[in-house]
Tab-separated table of C-alpha atoms in Angstrom:
chain	number	residue	atom	x	y	z
A	1	MET	CA	77.692	19.868	36.310
A	2	PRO	CA	80.335	22.586	36.714
A	3	THR	CA	83.468	20.961	38.121
A	4	LYS	CA	83.628	23.699	40.769
A	5	SER	CA	80.447	22.238	42.245
A	6	PHE	CA	82.609	19.268	43.267
A	7	LEU	CA	86.031	20.914	43.556
A	8	ALA	CA	85.954	24.590	44.460
A	9	GLY	CA	87.896	26.775	42.052
A	10	GLU	CA	88.182	24.195	39.246
A	11	GLU	CA	87.075	25.036	35.705
A	12	GLY	CA	85.136	22.968	33.187
A	13	THR	CA	82.368	20.435	33.659
A	14	LEU	CA	82.105	16.930	35.102
A	15	THR	CA	79.643	14.189	34.202
A	16	VAL	CA	78.974	12.108	37.293
A	17	PRO	CA	77.190	8.871	38.214
A	18	VAL	CA	74.317	8.706	40.703
A	19	PRO	CA	74.652	5.467	42.715
A	20	ALA	CA	72.221	3.527	44.882
A	21	TYR	CA	72.975	0.376	46.876
A	22	LEU	CA	71.172	-2.749	48.017
A	23	ILE	CA	72.422	-4.498	51.162
A	24	VAL	CA	71.004	-7.985	51.736
A	25	HIS	CA	71.016	-9.054	55.391
A	26	GLU	CA	69.451	-12.120	56.972
A	27	LYS	CA	67.032	-9.796	58.808
A	28	GLY	CA	66.070	-7.662	55.823
A	29	SER	CA	67.120	-5.836	52.670
A	30	VAL	CA	68.370	-2.275	52.899
A	31	LEU	CA	68.196	0.263	50.089
A	32	PHE	CA	70.652	3.133	50.496
A	33	ASP	CA	69.559	6.126	48.420
A	34	THR	CA	67.191	5.923	45.469
A	35	GLY	CA	68.640	8.149	42.758
A	36	MET	CA	66.497	10.335	40.546
A	37	ASN	CA	62.752	10.717	40.348
A	38	PRO	CA	61.387	8.584	37.472
A	39	ALA	CA	60.108	11.746	35.793
A	40	ALA	CA	63.718	12.842	35.274
A	41	ALA	CA	64.115	10.318	32.450
A	42	HIS	CA	61.387	12.026	30.435
A	43	ASP	CA	61.734	15.632	31.544
A	44	HIS	CA	65.390	16.584	31.633
A	45	GLY	CA	64.472	20.141	32.593
A	46	ARG	CA	62.604	18.969	35.679
A	47	TYR	CA	65.336	19.896	38.150
A	48	THR	CA	67.582	22.162	36.122
A	49	ASP	CA	64.817	24.702	35.579
A	50	GLN	CA	63.953	24.737	39.267
A	51	ILE	CA	67.288	24.341	41.025
A	52	HIS	CA	70.522	24.353	39.020
A	53	LYS	CA	70.270	25.970	35.610
A	54	SER	CA	73.909	25.077	34.902
A	55	ASN	CA	73.265	21.329	35.271
A	56	GLN	CA	72.319	18.914	32.498
A	57	LEU	CA	70.633	15.578	33.095
A	58	HIS	CA	71.464	12.491	31.060
A	59	VAL	CA	69.012	9.976	32.531
A	60	THR	CA	67.299	7.198	30.598
A	61	PRO	CA	64.436	4.976	31.798
A	62	ASP	CA	66.693	1.912	31.980
A	63	GLU	CA	69.000	3.724	34.421
A	64	LEU	CA	66.280	4.387	36.993
A	65	LEU	CA	66.048	2.402	40.205
A	66	ASP	CA	63.123	0.146	39.297
A	67	ALA	CA	64.655	-0.723	35.924
A	68	ARG	CA	68.025	-1.526	37.498
A	69	PHE	CA	66.333	-3.894	39.948
A	70	MET	CA	64.601	-5.700	37.082
A	71	GLN	CA	67.807	-5.915	35.030
A	72	ALA	CA	69.604	-7.455	37.995
A	73	GLY	CA	66.851	-9.958	38.685
A	74	LEU	CA	66.058	-8.350	42.028
A	75	ASP	CA	62.677	-7.627	43.595
A	76	LEU	CA	62.208	-4.046	44.743
A	77	SER	CA	59.130	-5.060	46.741
A	78	ARG	CA	61.348	-7.130	49.067
A	79	VAL	CA	63.177	-4.065	50.390
A	80	THR	CA	62.487	-3.700	54.122
A	81	HIS	CA	64.632	-0.654	55.018
A	82	LEU	CA	65.203	2.555	53.054
A	83	VAL	CA	68.063	4.757	54.235
A	84	ASN	CA	68.604	8.177	52.688
A	85	SER	CA	72.034	9.746	53.036
A	86	HIS	CA	70.167	13.035	52.726
A	87	LEU	CA	67.068	14.278	50.943
A	88	HIS	CA	68.468	16.031	47.868
A	89	TYR	CA	66.736	15.250	44.585
A	90	ASP	CA	69.443	12.881	43.304
A	91	HIS	CA	69.421	10.775	46.480
A	92	ALA	CA	65.734	10.627	47.440
A	93	GLY	CA	64.138	11.027	44.021
A	94	GLY	CA	63.122	7.371	43.752
A	95	ASN	CA	61.742	6.976	47.276
A	96	SER	CA	58.211	6.600	45.953
A	97	LEU	CA	59.259	3.377	44.178
A	98	ALA	CA	59.312	1.707	47.617
A	99	PRO	CA	56.053	3.214	48.912
A	100	ASP	CA	55.518	0.934	51.902
A	101	VAL	CA	59.052	1.142	53.289
A	102	PRO	CA	59.763	3.630	56.115
A	103	VAL	CA	62.506	6.126	55.339
A	104	ILE	CA	65.417	6.224	57.802
A	105	VAL	CA	66.958	9.679	57.933
A	106	GLN	CA	68.697	11.896	60.454
A	107	SER	CA	66.097	14.021	62.247
A	108	ARG	CA	68.023	17.225	61.589
A	109	GLU	CA	68.097	16.417	57.850
A	110	LEU	CA	64.338	16.039	57.627
A	111	ASP	CA	63.799	19.249	59.582
A	112	HIS	CA	66.220	21.123	57.327
A	113	ALA	CA	64.768	19.715	54.086
A	114	ARG	CA	61.278	20.821	55.039
A	115	ARG	CA	62.482	24.350	55.816
A	116	ALA	CA	65.010	24.820	53.002
A	117	GLY	CA	63.126	23.656	49.908
A	118	LEU	CA	63.998	24.107	46.258
A	119	PRO	CA	66.773	26.686	46.429
A	120	PHE	CA	68.841	24.179	48.422
A	121	GLY	CA	68.252	21.063	46.323
A	122	TYR	CA	65.195	19.678	48.109
A	123	VAL	CA	62.109	18.758	46.065
A	124	ALA	CA	59.251	18.083	48.477
A	125	GLU	CA	57.393	15.703	46.159
A	126	ASP	CA	60.466	13.448	46.106
A	127	PHE	CA	60.533	12.812	49.846
A	128	GLU	CA	57.060	13.834	51.048
A	129	THR	CA	55.562	10.706	49.498
A	130	GLY	CA	53.291	9.599	52.334
A	131	GLN	CA	55.894	7.139	53.555
A	132	SER	CA	56.596	7.165	57.262
A	133	PHE	CA	59.921	8.428	58.557
A	134	THR	CA	62.138	6.789	61.123
A	135	THR	CA	64.244	9.708	62.329
A	136	VAL	CA	67.522	9.017	64.097
A	137	ASP	CA	70.111	11.146	65.827
A	138	GLY	CA	73.730	10.157	65.314
A	139	GLU	CA	74.807	6.540	64.830
A	140	HIS	CA	72.060	4.004	64.243
A	141	ASP	CA	72.634	0.238	64.063
A	142	LEU	CA	69.919	-1.139	61.786
A	143	PHE	CA	70.070	-4.777	62.865
A	144	GLY	CA	71.794	-4.543	66.242
A	145	ASP	CA	74.833	-6.548	65.153
A	146	GLY	CA	77.142	-3.811	63.861
A	147	SER	CA	76.882	-4.973	60.247
A	148	VAL	CA	74.854	-2.061	58.827
A	149	VAL	CA	75.267	1.218	60.687
A	150	CYS	CA	74.202	4.748	59.809
A	151	ILE	CA	77.019	7.128	60.726
A	152	PRO	CA	76.597	10.910	60.867
A	153	THR	CA	78.713	12.725	58.284
A	154	PHE	CA	77.346	16.240	58.539
A	155	GLY	CA	78.613	19.090	56.402
A	156	HIS	CA	77.290	18.650	52.883
A	157	THR	CA	73.887	19.154	54.459
A	158	PRO	CA	73.109	19.678	58.154
A	159	GLY	CA	71.922	16.079	58.563
A	160	HIS	CA	73.898	14.034	56.058
A	161	GLN	CA	74.679	10.415	56.987
A	162	SER	CA	76.776	7.649	55.428
A	163	LEU	CA	76.330	3.901	55.782
A	164	LYS	CA	79.001	1.545	57.134
A	165	VAL	CA	78.523	-2.036	55.940
A	166	LYS	CA	80.539	-5.018	57.184
A	167	THR	CA	80.646	-7.941	54.751
A	168	GLY	CA	82.574	-11.156	54.209
A	169	LYS	CA	84.847	-9.170	51.891
A	170	GLY	CA	85.549	-6.373	54.309
A	171	THR	CA	83.972	-3.132	55.424
A	172	PHE	CA	82.522	-0.622	52.971
A	173	VAL	CA	81.526	2.948	53.737
A	174	LEU	CA	78.863	4.268	51.390
A	175	ALA	CA	79.875	7.893	51.687
A	176	GLY	CA	77.095	9.615	49.762
A	177	ASP	CA	77.808	13.312	49.363
A	178	ALA	CA	80.024	13.464	52.439
A	179	CYS	CA	82.762	12.745	49.900
A	180	TYR	CA	82.005	13.356	46.233
A	181	LEU	CA	85.347	12.290	44.754
A	182	ARG	CA	88.550	10.495	45.718
A	183	ARG	CA	90.308	13.874	45.441
A	184	THR	CA	87.913	15.270	48.023
A	185	LEU	CA	89.253	12.810	50.580
A	186	ASP	CA	92.872	12.630	49.452
A	187	LYS	CA	93.435	16.379	49.131
A	188	LEU	CA	90.644	17.757	51.344
A	189	HIS	CA	89.619	19.728	48.264
A	190	LEU	CA	86.107	20.774	49.215
A	191	PRO	CA	83.176	21.430	46.898
A	192	ARG	CA	82.037	24.968	46.222
A	193	PHE	CA	78.886	24.661	48.290
A	194	ARG	CA	78.582	23.060	51.725
A	195	ALA	CA	76.225	23.683	54.585
A	196	ASP	CA	78.985	23.630	57.212
A	197	GLU	CA	82.663	23.638	56.223
A	198	ASP	CA	83.981	22.667	59.651
A	199	ALA	CA	81.526	19.779	59.892
A	200	MET	CA	82.439	18.592	56.388
A	201	ILE	CA	86.153	18.555	57.200
A	202	ALA	CA	85.442	16.661	60.424
A	203	SER	CA	83.418	14.117	58.460
A	204	LEU	CA	86.208	13.702	55.913
A	205	MET	CA	88.701	13.124	58.707
A	206	ALA	CA	86.386	10.469	60.151
A	207	LEU	CA	86.231	8.793	56.727
A	208	ARG	CA	90.031	8.902	56.534
A	209	GLU	CA	90.217	7.175	59.902
A	210	LEU	CA	87.860	4.425	58.731
A	211	GLN	CA	89.939	4.063	55.563
A	212	THR	CA	93.109	3.743	57.654
A	213	ARG	CA	91.434	0.913	59.569
A	214	GLY	CA	90.762	-0.940	56.320
A	215	ALA	CA	87.353	0.265	55.172
A	216	ARG	CA	86.766	0.852	51.481
A	217	ILE	CA	85.237	4.258	50.822
A	218	MET	CA	82.568	4.325	48.118
A	219	TYR	CA	82.748	7.864	46.764
A	220	GLY	CA	79.452	9.564	46.020
A	221	HIS	CA	79.893	10.897	42.476
A	222	ASP	CA	83.383	10.006	41.234
A	223	PRO	CA	83.229	9.046	37.519
A	224	GLU	CA	86.770	7.595	37.433
A	225	PHE	CA	86.247	5.541	40.592
A	226	TRP	CA	82.949	4.097	39.365
A	227	GLN	CA	84.408	2.897	36.056
A	228	ASP	CA	85.863	-0.142	37.834
A	229	ILE	CA	83.074	-0.878	40.313
A	230	PRO	CA	80.953	-4.010	39.717
A	231	GLN	CA	77.297	-3.324	39.024
A	232	ALA	CA	74.339	-5.423	40.158
A	233	PRO	CA	73.790	-8.333	39.981
A	234	ALA	CA	77.525	-8.583	40.748
A	235	ARG	CA	78.152	-8.104	44.466
A	236	LEU	CA	80.621	-5.846	46.202
A	237	GLY	CA	80.777	-7.703	49.500
């Protein structure tokens, strides 16, 4: 993608990863974001023709969510909770791979996605899969013990949320697109497009505060950061 999509005013292009996470809890297994629609591996023009003509996809079948689960020896059918940071095509594209799992999303995000549509990065067939929605407003503690908590990080989209996860190895904040890159947080260098600049800055300041208190921020699309991050079946926490 154009680098300015991630850092306003910058020239050139940036090739970025698209992460998804599995959190295993004694009360269930949580999938946070689902990456690209499986069709993206075979039709690289699927989204670029409709949404961002300046983007290029480099997606192979073995990089899709279901393939990554198989490679890691994990069972996708055992997922009990599906949390979407937001409903853009690179975060909710694989929702249909967990067809019986309700989707947990901020209510204002679902409302916005249904109104905004393709020009704003929302592909209805990715998230209107027949799955039920559990809509939440603000913070939402999935298991009631503070270990896996949805936290509102509005700005990138009107209803974006991140996920705070407490583990035996510390607290991780899965930032999603609230914070694309380390530079976004360190320098408050915003992306070119955002739904609400003031809300995005407030969300970044909240992430900084969590970082100050010891949380590790997992940046949404930072290629340098992700070079050193263990991949499943290795565990982060």
